[in-house]
Structures are given as structure tokens and as C-alpha cells.
Short mmCIF file of N, CA and C in Angstrom, two decimals:
data_model
loop_
_atom_site.label_atom_id
_atom_site.label_comp_id
_atom_site.label_asym_id
_atom_site.label_seq_id
_atom_site.Cartn_x
_atom_site.Cartn_y
_atom_site.Cartn_z
N MET A 1 -12.30 -155.40 33.45
CA MET A 1 -12.23 -153.98 34.01
C MET A 1 -11.09 -152.98 33.56
N PHE A 2 -11.28 -151.65 33.42
CA PHE A 2 -10.08 -151.04 33.02
C PHE A 2 -9.81 -150.17 34.20
N HIS A 3 -8.36 -149.62 34.13
CA HIS A 3 -8.05 -148.76 35.32
C HIS A 3 -7.49 -147.50 34.67
N HIS A 4 -7.95 -146.55 34.92
CA HIS A 4 -7.64 -145.18 34.34
C HIS A 4 -6.51 -144.51 35.30
N GLU A 5 -5.34 -144.17 34.72
CA GLU A 5 -4.46 -143.33 35.67
C GLU A 5 -4.43 -141.99 34.99
N PRO A 6 -5.13 -140.99 36.22
CA PRO A 6 -5.00 -139.78 35.57
C PRO A 6 -3.71 -138.97 35.78
N SER A 7 -3.61 -138.18 34.88
CA SER A 7 -2.06 -137.33 34.39
C SER A 7 -2.39 -136.31 34.27
N GLY A 8 -1.29 -135.47 34.14
CA GLY A 8 -1.34 -134.14 34.08
C GLY A 8 -1.24 -132.95 34.99
N PRO A 9 -0.97 -131.60 34.95
CA PRO A 9 -1.11 -130.42 36.27
C PRO A 9 -2.32 -130.77 36.97
N GLU A 10 -3.59 -131.26 36.26
CA GLU A 10 -4.53 -130.90 36.99
C GLU A 10 -4.93 -131.74 38.18
N THR A 11 -4.13 -132.67 38.29
CA THR A 11 -4.27 -133.91 39.56
C THR A 11 -3.32 -133.67 40.44
N THR A 12 -2.46 -132.43 40.46
CA THR A 12 -1.19 -132.22 41.41
C THR A 12 -2.01 -131.92 42.44
N ALA A 13 -1.65 -132.56 43.61
CA ALA A 13 -2.24 -132.46 45.18
C ALA A 13 -1.89 -130.80 45.40
N SER A 14 -3.07 -130.11 45.61
CA SER A 14 -2.75 -128.74 46.20
C SER A 14 -2.20 -128.48 47.50
N GLY A 15 -2.34 -129.58 48.33
CA GLY A 15 -2.12 -129.25 49.54
C GLY A 15 -0.81 -130.06 49.79
N SER A 16 0.23 -130.22 48.89
CA SER A 16 1.54 -131.09 48.98
C SER A 16 2.37 -130.30 49.74
N PRO A 17 3.35 -131.12 50.41
CA PRO A 17 4.19 -130.17 51.20
C PRO A 17 5.12 -129.30 50.50
N ARG A 18 5.58 -129.51 49.32
CA ARG A 18 6.34 -128.79 48.36
C ARG A 18 5.39 -127.30 48.13
N ALA A 19 4.23 -127.51 47.73
CA ALA A 19 3.46 -126.24 47.41
C ALA A 19 3.22 -125.66 48.72
N GLY A 20 2.92 -126.12 49.72
CA GLY A 20 2.88 -125.59 51.10
C GLY A 20 4.16 -124.68 51.52
N ARG A 21 5.25 -125.22 51.26
CA ARG A 21 6.69 -124.76 51.57
C ARG A 21 6.85 -123.32 50.52
N ALA A 22 6.36 -123.55 49.41
CA ALA A 22 6.75 -122.66 48.50
C ALA A 22 5.65 -121.28 48.85
N ALA A 23 4.48 -121.63 49.21
CA ALA A 23 3.57 -120.61 49.38
C ALA A 23 4.07 -119.78 50.71
N LEU A 24 4.43 -120.64 51.83
CA LEU A 24 5.03 -119.89 52.99
C LEU A 24 6.24 -119.10 52.51
N VAL A 25 7.33 -119.57 51.83
CA VAL A 25 8.40 -118.88 51.50
C VAL A 25 8.02 -117.62 50.80
N LEU A 26 6.88 -117.48 49.72
CA LEU A 26 6.52 -116.85 49.16
C LEU A 26 5.79 -115.37 50.16
N VAL A 27 4.95 -115.98 50.91
CA VAL A 27 4.34 -114.97 51.88
C VAL A 27 5.40 -114.20 52.79
N LEU A 28 6.15 -115.23 53.17
CA LEU A 28 7.34 -114.56 53.98
C LEU A 28 8.28 -113.51 53.08
N ALA A 29 8.60 -113.82 52.01
CA ALA A 29 9.22 -112.91 50.98
C ALA A 29 8.46 -111.53 50.80
N ILE A 30 7.46 -111.81 50.71
CA ILE A 30 6.40 -110.40 50.43
C ILE A 30 6.51 -109.74 51.67
N ALA A 31 6.26 -110.29 52.97
CA ALA A 31 6.31 -109.65 54.11
C ALA A 31 7.66 -108.92 54.54
N LEU A 32 8.77 -109.51 54.35
CA LEU A 32 9.95 -109.00 54.41
C LEU A 32 10.20 -107.82 53.65
N ILE A 33 10.00 -107.90 52.38
CA ILE A 33 10.19 -106.91 51.41
C ILE A 33 9.48 -105.53 51.58
N CYS A 34 8.16 -105.99 51.96
CA CYS A 34 7.17 -104.74 52.43
C CYS A 34 7.80 -104.13 53.72
N GLY A 35 8.23 -105.19 54.58
CA GLY A 35 8.64 -104.39 56.02
C GLY A 35 10.02 -103.67 55.91
N ALA A 36 10.93 -104.09 54.99
CA ALA A 36 12.23 -103.35 54.91
C ALA A 36 11.92 -102.02 54.09
N VAL A 37 10.95 -101.90 53.16
CA VAL A 37 10.87 -100.90 52.41
C VAL A 37 10.12 -99.83 53.18
N ALA A 38 9.04 -100.05 54.09
CA ALA A 38 8.46 -99.54 55.17
C ALA A 38 9.54 -98.83 56.14
N ALA A 39 10.51 -99.81 56.53
CA ALA A 39 11.32 -99.20 57.26
C ALA A 39 12.28 -98.05 56.98
N ALA A 40 12.72 -98.46 55.65
CA ALA A 40 13.31 -97.29 55.06
C ALA A 40 12.93 -95.90 55.10
N ILE A 41 11.43 -96.09 54.63
CA ILE A 41 10.56 -94.93 54.38
C ILE A 41 10.31 -94.08 55.81
N LEU A 42 10.14 -95.02 56.76
CA LEU A 42 9.84 -94.45 57.83
C LEU A 42 11.04 -94.03 58.79
N TRP A 43 12.11 -94.58 58.43
CA TRP A 43 13.26 -94.06 59.22
C TRP A 43 13.95 -92.83 58.45
N ARG A 44 13.57 -92.65 57.13
CA ARG A 44 13.92 -91.51 56.49
C ARG A 44 13.18 -90.10 57.00
N THR A 45 11.83 -90.35 56.85
CA THR A 45 10.78 -89.47 57.21
C THR A 45 10.84 -89.04 58.54
N GLY A 46 11.05 -89.97 59.58
CA GLY A 46 11.21 -89.69 60.87
C GLY A 46 12.66 -88.86 61.54
N ALA A 47 13.38 -89.34 60.67
CA ALA A 47 14.79 -88.55 60.81
C ALA A 47 14.71 -87.13 60.46
N ARG A 48 13.95 -87.05 59.20
CA ARG A 48 13.68 -85.83 58.79
C ARG A 48 12.83 -84.92 59.63
N ALA A 49 11.94 -85.26 60.17
CA ALA A 49 10.79 -84.86 61.27
C ALA A 49 11.75 -84.43 62.49
N ASP A 50 12.41 -85.35 62.78
CA ASP A 50 13.22 -85.10 63.98
C ASP A 50 14.35 -84.00 64.04
N ARG A 51 14.79 -83.72 62.77
CA ARG A 51 16.06 -82.62 62.64
C ARG A 51 14.98 -81.47 62.49
N GLU A 52 14.04 -81.34 61.86
CA GLU A 52 12.93 -80.09 62.12
C GLU A 52 12.65 -79.71 63.26
N THR A 53 12.40 -80.76 64.06
CA THR A 53 11.77 -80.47 65.57
C THR A 53 12.98 -80.04 66.58
N ALA A 54 14.13 -80.56 66.14
CA ALA A 54 15.18 -80.26 66.92
C ALA A 54 15.68 -78.96 66.66
N ALA A 55 15.37 -78.47 65.61
CA ALA A 55 16.04 -77.10 65.04
C ALA A 55 14.88 -75.68 65.82
N HIS A 56 13.78 -76.34 66.29
CA HIS A 56 12.98 -75.58 67.22
C HIS A 56 13.00 -75.69 68.49
N ARG A 57 13.88 -76.57 69.04
CA ARG A 57 13.94 -76.78 70.35
C ARG A 57 15.22 -76.37 71.14
N HIS A 58 15.09 -75.70 72.52
CA HIS A 58 16.25 -75.28 73.22
C HIS A 58 16.15 -75.68 74.59
N ARG A 59 17.36 -76.05 74.98
CA ARG A 59 17.75 -76.30 76.37
C ARG A 59 18.05 -74.84 77.16
N VAL A 60 17.50 -74.86 78.14
CA VAL A 60 17.32 -73.78 78.99
C VAL A 60 17.69 -73.96 80.45
N GLN A 61 18.00 -73.12 81.29
CA GLN A 61 18.00 -73.44 82.74
C GLN A 61 16.74 -72.57 83.26
N ALA A 62 16.18 -73.25 84.07
CA ALA A 62 15.02 -72.73 84.77
C ALA A 62 15.25 -72.98 86.36
N THR A 63 14.77 -71.97 87.22
CA THR A 63 14.69 -72.25 88.70
C THR A 63 13.26 -72.23 89.18
N THR A 64 13.09 -73.45 90.01
CA THR A 64 12.00 -73.79 90.64
C THR A 64 11.67 -72.61 91.77
N THR A 65 10.11 -72.21 92.02
CA THR A 65 10.05 -71.01 92.53
C THR A 65 9.24 -71.75 93.85
N ALA A 66 8.99 -72.92 93.79
CA ALA A 66 8.28 -73.75 95.13
C ALA A 66 8.44 -74.92 94.83
N ARG A 67 8.21 -75.83 96.00
CA ARG A 67 8.66 -77.31 96.07
C ARG A 67 7.79 -77.97 94.88
N SER A 68 8.51 -78.98 94.35
CA SER A 68 7.64 -79.84 93.38
C SER A 68 6.29 -80.51 93.85
N GLN A 69 5.46 -80.50 92.91
CA GLN A 69 4.10 -81.39 93.44
C GLN A 69 4.32 -82.92 92.82
N ASP A 70 4.65 -83.52 93.69
CA ASP A 70 5.08 -85.04 93.44
C ASP A 70 3.76 -86.19 93.03
N PRO A 71 3.91 -87.14 92.01
CA PRO A 71 2.82 -87.73 91.85
C PRO A 71 2.74 -88.92 92.58
N PRO A 72 1.61 -89.48 92.86
CA PRO A 72 1.52 -90.56 93.92
C PRO A 72 2.34 -91.73 93.50
N VAL A 73 2.21 -92.01 92.21
CA VAL A 73 3.01 -93.52 91.98
C VAL A 73 3.61 -93.44 90.49
N ALA A 74 4.48 -94.08 90.45
CA ALA A 74 4.86 -94.27 88.96
C ALA A 74 3.88 -94.52 87.74
N ILE A 75 3.88 -93.98 86.66
CA ILE A 75 2.90 -94.27 85.63
C ILE A 75 3.29 -95.52 85.09
N ARG A 76 4.55 -95.92 85.02
CA ARG A 76 4.82 -97.29 84.41
C ARG A 76 6.00 -97.96 85.30
N PRO A 77 5.80 -99.46 85.44
CA PRO A 77 7.29 -99.93 86.19
C PRO A 77 8.48 -99.65 85.61
N GLY A 78 9.43 -99.19 86.35
CA GLY A 78 10.65 -98.93 85.75
C GLY A 78 10.91 -97.67 85.27
N VAL A 79 9.80 -96.86 85.10
CA VAL A 79 9.81 -95.32 84.75
C VAL A 79 9.87 -94.53 85.79
N GLU A 80 10.91 -93.66 85.99
CA GLU A 80 10.67 -92.79 87.32
C GLU A 80 9.59 -91.83 87.06
N PRO A 81 9.04 -91.51 88.12
CA PRO A 81 7.75 -90.68 88.04
C PRO A 81 8.35 -89.03 87.72
N GLN A 82 7.65 -88.39 87.04
CA GLN A 82 7.79 -86.82 86.83
C GLN A 82 6.95 -86.09 87.75
N ALA A 83 7.70 -85.19 88.45
CA ALA A 83 6.94 -84.26 89.40
C ALA A 83 6.63 -82.87 88.27
N VAL A 84 5.82 -81.99 88.94
CA VAL A 84 5.81 -80.79 88.16
C VAL A 84 5.95 -79.52 89.36
N ALA A 85 6.48 -78.58 88.91
CA ALA A 85 6.74 -77.52 89.94
C ALA A 85 6.78 -76.29 89.10
N PRO A 86 6.40 -75.00 89.74
CA PRO A 86 6.63 -73.93 89.12
C PRO A 86 8.08 -73.11 88.86
N ALA A 87 8.17 -72.69 87.70
CA ALA A 87 9.65 -72.30 87.66
C ALA A 87 9.74 -70.98 86.86
N VAL A 88 10.86 -70.41 86.61
CA VAL A 88 11.12 -69.29 85.86
C VAL A 88 12.33 -69.54 85.07
N TRP A 89 12.28 -69.03 83.84
CA TRP A 89 13.52 -68.92 82.93
C TRP A 89 13.59 -67.92 81.97
N GLU A 90 14.68 -67.82 81.17
CA GLU A 90 14.43 -66.75 80.37
C GLU A 90 14.94 -67.30 78.98
N TYR A 91 14.05 -67.05 77.95
CA TYR A 91 14.37 -67.26 76.53
C TYR A 91 13.22 -66.60 75.86
N PRO A 92 13.41 -65.74 74.52
CA PRO A 92 14.82 -65.53 74.23
C PRO A 92 15.72 -65.04 75.25
N ASP A 93 16.90 -64.49 74.83
CA ASP A 93 17.65 -64.08 76.19
C ASP A 93 16.96 -62.48 76.76
N HIS A 94 16.94 -62.58 78.05
CA HIS A 94 16.53 -61.31 78.62
C HIS A 94 14.88 -61.21 78.58
N VAL A 95 14.57 -62.45 78.25
CA VAL A 95 12.89 -62.38 78.30
C VAL A 95 12.46 -63.26 79.35
N ARG A 96 11.77 -62.92 80.28
CA ARG A 96 11.44 -63.60 81.49
C ARG A 96 10.30 -64.53 81.37
N ARG A 97 10.59 -65.83 81.52
CA ARG A 97 9.10 -66.54 81.37
C ARG A 97 8.68 -67.33 82.81
N SER A 98 7.73 -67.58 83.12
CA SER A 98 7.32 -68.72 84.03
C SER A 98 6.29 -69.67 83.72
N GLY A 99 6.23 -70.79 84.39
CA GLY A 99 5.36 -71.85 84.15
C GLY A 99 5.22 -72.70 84.99
N SER A 100 4.49 -74.19 84.71
CA SER A 100 4.98 -75.37 85.40
C SER A 100 5.71 -76.05 84.40
N VAL A 101 7.19 -76.83 85.08
CA VAL A 101 7.77 -77.82 84.37
C VAL A 101 7.92 -78.99 84.86
N HIS A 102 8.19 -79.95 84.32
CA HIS A 102 8.62 -81.22 84.73
C HIS A 102 9.92 -81.39 85.36
N VAL A 103 10.20 -81.82 86.68
CA VAL A 103 11.08 -81.65 87.51
C VAL A 103 11.33 -83.27 88.07
N PRO A 104 12.26 -83.72 88.72
CA PRO A 104 12.46 -84.95 89.51
C PRO A 104 11.77 -84.73 90.46
N PRO A 105 11.27 -86.06 91.24
CA PRO A 105 10.50 -85.89 92.68
C PRO A 105 11.25 -85.25 93.78
N ARG A 106 10.48 -84.53 94.64
CA ARG A 106 11.20 -83.77 95.62
C ARG A 106 12.06 -82.80 95.24
N THR A 107 12.03 -82.04 94.37
CA THR A 107 12.71 -80.87 93.90
C THR A 107 12.29 -80.03 94.77
N PRO A 108 13.18 -79.30 95.63
CA PRO A 108 12.93 -78.23 96.34
C PRO A 108 12.81 -77.10 95.65
N GLN A 109 12.37 -75.77 96.31
CA GLN A 109 12.45 -74.44 95.73
C GLN A 109 14.05 -73.85 95.65
N GLY A 110 14.00 -73.31 94.36
CA GLY A 110 15.23 -72.67 94.28
C GLY A 110 16.27 -73.39 93.39
N ARG A 111 15.89 -74.74 93.19
CA ARG A 111 16.68 -75.71 92.39
C ARG A 111 16.71 -75.49 90.85
N ALA A 112 17.94 -75.41 90.43
CA ALA A 112 17.99 -75.14 88.91
C ALA A 112 17.94 -76.47 88.05
N VAL A 113 17.19 -76.36 87.08
CA VAL A 113 16.91 -77.53 86.44
C VAL A 113 16.94 -77.38 84.72
N THR A 114 17.01 -78.31 84.18
CA THR A 114 17.24 -77.98 82.56
C THR A 114 15.93 -78.49 81.95
N ILE A 115 15.24 -77.61 81.23
CA ILE A 115 13.85 -77.91 80.48
C ILE A 115 14.19 -77.62 78.99
N TRP A 116 13.38 -78.01 78.15
CA TRP A 116 13.28 -77.69 76.65
C TRP A 116 12.14 -76.70 76.41
N VAL A 117 12.61 -75.82 75.66
CA VAL A 117 11.57 -74.87 75.12
C VAL A 117 11.48 -74.56 73.84
N ASP A 118 10.21 -74.12 73.15
CA ASP A 118 10.22 -74.06 71.71
C ASP A 118 10.67 -72.45 71.29
N ASP A 119 10.61 -71.98 70.23
CA ASP A 119 11.03 -70.83 69.72
C ASP A 119 10.67 -69.57 70.45
N SER A 120 9.49 -69.89 71.08
CA SER A 120 8.70 -68.71 71.92
C SER A 120 9.06 -68.84 73.14
N GLY A 121 9.65 -69.63 73.69
CA GLY A 121 10.17 -69.96 74.93
C GLY A 121 9.13 -70.60 75.64
N ALA A 122 8.15 -71.25 75.18
CA ALA A 122 7.30 -72.14 76.11
C ALA A 122 7.76 -73.41 76.21
N PRO A 123 7.61 -73.93 77.38
CA PRO A 123 7.92 -75.50 77.61
C PRO A 123 7.68 -76.30 76.44
N ALA A 124 8.46 -77.13 76.13
CA ALA A 124 7.85 -78.37 75.11
C ALA A 124 8.73 -79.49 75.27
N ARG A 125 8.29 -80.54 74.34
CA ARG A 125 8.73 -81.83 74.72
C ARG A 125 10.26 -81.95 74.07
N PRO A 126 10.94 -82.63 74.51
CA PRO A 126 12.21 -82.68 74.11
C PRO A 126 12.38 -83.50 72.61
N PRO A 127 13.44 -83.00 71.80
CA PRO A 127 13.37 -83.88 70.41
C PRO A 127 13.60 -85.25 70.68
N ASP A 128 12.86 -86.12 69.93
CA ASP A 128 13.30 -87.53 69.81
C ASP A 128 14.79 -87.98 69.56
N THR A 129 15.13 -89.19 70.38
CA THR A 129 16.16 -89.39 70.31
C THR A 129 16.38 -90.59 69.02
N THR A 130 17.78 -90.85 68.83
CA THR A 130 17.92 -92.07 67.90
C THR A 130 17.13 -93.24 68.27
N ALA A 131 17.12 -93.70 69.62
CA ALA A 131 16.40 -94.73 70.34
C ALA A 131 15.07 -94.71 69.96
N ASP A 132 14.49 -93.44 70.08
CA ASP A 132 12.94 -93.37 69.93
C ASP A 132 12.61 -93.57 68.65
N LEU A 133 13.59 -92.97 67.50
CA LEU A 133 13.13 -93.18 66.09
C LEU A 133 13.38 -94.69 65.77
N ALA A 134 14.14 -95.43 66.31
CA ALA A 134 14.52 -96.50 66.00
C ALA A 134 13.30 -97.63 66.56
N LEU A 135 12.68 -97.09 67.75
CA LEU A 135 11.64 -97.89 68.12
C LEU A 135 10.36 -97.67 67.37
N SER A 136 10.16 -96.40 66.89
CA SER A 136 9.07 -96.30 66.36
C SER A 136 9.29 -96.89 64.71
N THR A 137 10.28 -96.80 64.20
CA THR A 137 10.51 -97.32 62.95
C THR A 137 10.34 -98.95 62.85
N VAL A 138 10.67 -99.69 63.95
CA VAL A 138 10.59 -100.97 64.05
C VAL A 138 9.27 -101.46 64.24
N ALA A 139 8.47 -100.89 65.08
CA ALA A 139 7.04 -100.82 65.14
C ALA A 139 6.19 -100.64 64.09
N GLY A 140 6.61 -99.56 63.26
CA GLY A 140 5.62 -99.33 62.12
C GLY A 140 6.08 -100.47 60.83
N SER A 141 7.29 -100.72 60.52
CA SER A 141 7.62 -101.46 59.64
C SER A 141 7.08 -103.10 60.14
N THR A 142 6.94 -103.43 61.38
CA THR A 142 6.54 -104.67 61.79
C THR A 142 4.95 -104.75 61.58
N ALA A 143 4.39 -103.74 61.73
CA ALA A 143 2.71 -103.67 61.48
C ALA A 143 2.58 -103.61 60.06
N VAL A 144 3.51 -103.24 58.97
CA VAL A 144 3.51 -103.19 57.67
C VAL A 144 3.62 -104.60 57.12
N ALA A 145 4.66 -105.26 57.61
CA ALA A 145 4.95 -106.52 57.44
C ALA A 145 3.80 -107.59 57.75
N GLY A 146 3.39 -107.23 58.85
CA GLY A 146 2.31 -108.03 59.40
C GLY A 146 1.15 -108.01 58.44
N ALA A 147 0.86 -106.84 58.03
CA ALA A 147 -0.36 -106.47 57.19
C ALA A 147 -0.23 -107.13 55.81
N ALA A 148 0.89 -107.01 55.12
CA ALA A 148 1.44 -107.69 53.79
C ALA A 148 1.48 -108.92 53.83
N GLY A 149 1.99 -109.47 54.93
CA GLY A 149 1.86 -110.99 55.04
C GLY A 149 0.73 -111.63 54.99
N LEU A 150 -0.47 -111.03 55.98
CA LEU A 150 -1.81 -111.46 55.99
C LEU A 150 -2.69 -111.42 54.66
N THR A 151 -2.26 -110.03 53.93
CA THR A 151 -2.84 -110.16 52.81
C THR A 151 -2.27 -110.92 51.69
N ALA A 152 -1.14 -111.36 51.60
CA ALA A 152 -0.44 -112.25 50.73
C ALA A 152 -1.18 -113.54 50.90
N THR A 153 -1.32 -113.82 52.62
CA THR A 153 -1.76 -115.13 52.75
C THR A 153 -3.25 -115.41 52.27
N GLY A 154 -4.10 -114.40 52.28
CA GLY A 154 -5.54 -114.36 51.97
C GLY A 154 -5.57 -114.25 50.28
N VAL A 155 -4.72 -113.65 49.39
CA VAL A 155 -4.65 -113.73 47.93
C VAL A 155 -4.34 -115.05 47.84
N LEU A 156 -3.30 -115.86 48.25
CA LEU A 156 -2.95 -117.08 48.07
C LEU A 156 -3.79 -118.07 48.33
N ALA A 157 -4.82 -118.08 49.37
CA ALA A 157 -5.56 -118.65 49.88
C ALA A 157 -6.95 -118.66 49.01
N LEU A 158 -7.06 -117.49 48.23
CA LEU A 158 -8.15 -117.41 47.23
C LEU A 158 -7.70 -118.00 45.97
N VAL A 159 -6.57 -117.93 45.47
CA VAL A 159 -5.93 -118.66 44.45
C VAL A 159 -5.87 -119.81 44.32
N ARG A 160 -5.59 -120.50 45.55
CA ARG A 160 -5.44 -121.93 45.88
C ARG A 160 -6.97 -122.60 45.85
N ARG A 161 -7.99 -121.80 46.50
CA ARG A 161 -9.24 -122.21 46.52
C ARG A 161 -9.98 -122.36 45.10
N SER A 162 -9.49 -121.43 44.17
CA SER A 162 -9.73 -121.21 42.75
C SER A 162 -9.39 -122.47 42.12
N GLY A 163 -7.96 -122.67 42.21
CA GLY A 163 -7.26 -123.83 41.75
C GLY A 163 -8.01 -124.96 41.83
N GLU A 164 -8.40 -125.28 43.20
CA GLU A 164 -8.91 -126.65 43.71
C GLU A 164 -10.36 -126.93 42.92
N GLY A 165 -10.79 -125.56 43.01
CA GLY A 165 -12.29 -125.67 42.10
C GLY A 165 -12.11 -126.21 40.82
N ARG A 166 -11.13 -125.89 40.11
CA ARG A 166 -10.96 -126.25 38.63
C ARG A 166 -10.44 -127.58 38.58
N ARG A 167 -9.91 -128.17 39.58
CA ARG A 167 -9.21 -129.16 39.60
C ARG A 167 -10.29 -130.30 39.86
N LEU A 168 -11.22 -129.80 40.83
CA LEU A 168 -12.31 -130.91 41.15
C LEU A 168 -13.42 -130.78 39.89
N ALA A 169 -13.68 -129.73 38.95
CA ALA A 169 -14.41 -129.72 37.95
C ALA A 169 -13.84 -130.75 36.91
N ALA A 170 -12.53 -130.70 36.95
CA ALA A 170 -11.95 -131.31 35.80
C ALA A 170 -11.91 -132.67 36.25
N TRP A 171 -11.74 -133.10 37.55
CA TRP A 171 -11.94 -134.58 37.77
C TRP A 171 -13.38 -135.11 37.69
N GLU A 172 -14.16 -134.18 38.06
CA GLU A 172 -15.51 -134.81 37.88
C GLU A 172 -15.78 -134.94 36.24
N ARG A 173 -15.36 -134.29 35.07
CA ARG A 173 -15.51 -134.66 33.94
C ARG A 173 -14.69 -135.71 33.23
N GLU A 174 -13.22 -136.04 34.15
CA GLU A 174 -12.90 -137.10 33.94
C GLU A 174 -13.48 -138.41 34.08
N TRP A 175 -14.29 -138.19 35.86
CA TRP A 175 -14.93 -139.42 36.25
C TRP A 175 -15.95 -139.81 35.49
N GLU A 176 -16.73 -138.60 34.98
CA GLU A 176 -17.95 -138.94 34.14
C GLU A 176 -17.33 -139.90 32.78
N ARG A 177 -16.20 -139.49 32.28
CA ARG A 177 -15.95 -140.04 30.94
C ARG A 177 -15.41 -141.71 31.17
N VAL A 178 -14.71 -141.76 32.30
CA VAL A 178 -14.04 -143.01 33.00
C VAL A 178 -14.96 -143.83 33.58
N GLU A 179 -15.52 -143.42 34.49
CA GLU A 179 -16.71 -144.14 35.25
C GLU A 179 -17.55 -145.19 34.61
N PRO A 180 -17.93 -145.34 33.63
CA PRO A 180 -18.79 -146.42 32.93
C PRO A 180 -17.98 -147.48 32.39
N VAL A 181 -16.51 -147.09 31.93
CA VAL A 181 -15.72 -148.10 31.53
C VAL A 181 -15.28 -148.55 32.89
N TRP A 182 -14.99 -147.81 33.80
CA TRP A 182 -14.16 -148.54 35.04
C TRP A 182 -15.25 -149.49 35.63
N SER A 183 -16.64 -149.06 35.76
CA SER A 183 -17.65 -149.85 36.52
C SER A 183 -18.03 -150.86 35.72
N GLY A 184 -17.85 -150.83 34.62
CA GLY A 184 -18.64 -152.13 33.48
C GLY A 184 -19.92 -151.53 32.93
N ARG A 185 -20.45 -150.65 33.47
CA ARG A 185 -21.77 -150.18 32.79
C ARG A 185 -21.66 -150.05 31.57
N LEU A 186 -20.89 -149.59 30.82
CA LEU A 186 -20.67 -149.70 29.27
C LEU A 186 -20.67 -150.61 28.72
N GLY A 187 -19.92 -151.71 29.13
CA GLY A 187 -19.99 -153.24 28.84
C GLY A 187 -21.33 -153.93 28.86
N ARG A 188 -21.86 -153.53 30.05
CA ARG A 188 -23.18 -154.45 29.91
C ARG A 188 -24.24 -153.86 29.35
N ARG A 189 -24.06 -152.38 29.04
CA ARG A 189 -25.19 -151.69 27.91
C ARG A 189 -24.87 -152.01 26.49
N SER A 190 -23.58 -152.79 26.19
CA SER A 190 -23.35 -152.96 24.91
C SER A 190 -23.41 -154.44 24.44
N GLU A 191 -23.59 -155.17 25.23
CA GLU A 191 -23.57 -156.62 25.21
C GLU A 191 -25.07 -157.00 24.13
N PRO A 192 -24.85 -157.91 23.49
CA PRO A 192 -25.84 -158.28 22.37
C PRO A 192 -27.22 -158.96 23.20
N GLY A 193 -28.16 -158.37 22.99
CA GLY A 193 -29.48 -158.65 23.68
C GLY A 193 -29.72 -158.18 25.09
N ALA A 194 -28.74 -157.35 25.55
CA ALA A 194 -29.02 -156.59 26.89
C ALA A 194 -30.31 -155.85 26.93
N GLY A 195 -31.04 -156.20 27.77
CA GLY A 195 -32.53 -155.39 27.77
C GLY A 195 -33.48 -156.02 27.05
N ASP A 196 -33.28 -157.12 26.38
CA ASP A 196 -34.14 -157.79 25.37
C ASP A 196 -34.81 -158.98 26.40
N GLU A 197 -35.92 -158.99 26.38
CA GLU A 197 -36.80 -160.35 26.95
C GLU A 197 -37.18 -161.01 26.02
#
């Protein structure tokens, strides 16, 4: 009986620990690189947008004309609820404006409050802080890194499956060549008088 030792790269175990670690390192590297590139782009773009927004935001003093209308509860735990009160202010200089503005809860009539307005003098959202920019950058780059990691994992899985298919096909061809010798069928067929009655 003959014993054949398969050799060559086709017989390498696709699920070996070394191959698994290499694939994991590759996926992590791709995810980290994509995340870092996304973070740099998001930070640069966000900082530019924040500078442009800040150039058109102005802090002014407003005076409430009535008591604030307080919200029943905080929107989120740990976040101070915002009340709304009618107020008057001037922006640009000597142009009197009025409207509803956000104020601390229980703000009385006649209280001076600081508000943000745009170039026309209308109430506007304040410009984002560095912390806001950092938070949005981290969130965006994390999402990009996750998507890149999932994509790389999918591509590696397809490549690995394709490689396993080639290895199985090579194993089948090798088995067709070796099996008759290994099982002894080839020897029985070639014996003199085999099959003669």
C-alpha cells in the first residue's frame, strides 16, 4: 500500500491561526487608516465650516419683555432645560428687533440675557465649539473605520472562499490520481488473470 504526502501551497490550511491573525491585522490596519484619513478630512472641513459660521454669528444683549415659558421636563438627563421668553435687542446698532429667545428657566421679565444672532439680527444657533467639532469628527471617523473594516472583512472572506474552492478542486484532482494506488484498486486491476474465469 502506498502513502502519498501532499505538499505545496495548495494544501496549506486556510483556517490556520497564522492566516487568521494576518487577516485580522490587515482588516484592523485598513480600518485604522481609513478612520485616520476620514478624521483629518472631517476635522479640516468642520473647522472651515465653523470659522465661516462664526464669522456670521454675533453675541448681543437682549432684554426679556415677559416671564419665560418653562418646559415641563428636561429633554435629556443631565442637560439643563431651555425655556423661551419674548425679548427685544438691537442688531445691527440702533436697529430694534424682537422675538422669542432661549433663556434659563424661571427668567423674569426685564432680565438681560445674552443671545446669538446672524448678520440680519435674527436669533441663530451659536457657533460650534471645539468640543462639538471633536465629537462630530470622532463619530464620523468611527463610522468610516467601521464601514471600511466590514468591507475589508467581506472582501477577505470572498478571497478566502475562492482560495478554499481552488484548494478543494486541487485536492479532488490529487485524490483521483492517488486513490487507486492508495486503495490497491490499481494493483488488483493489473494482476495477471484478473477478471478471467
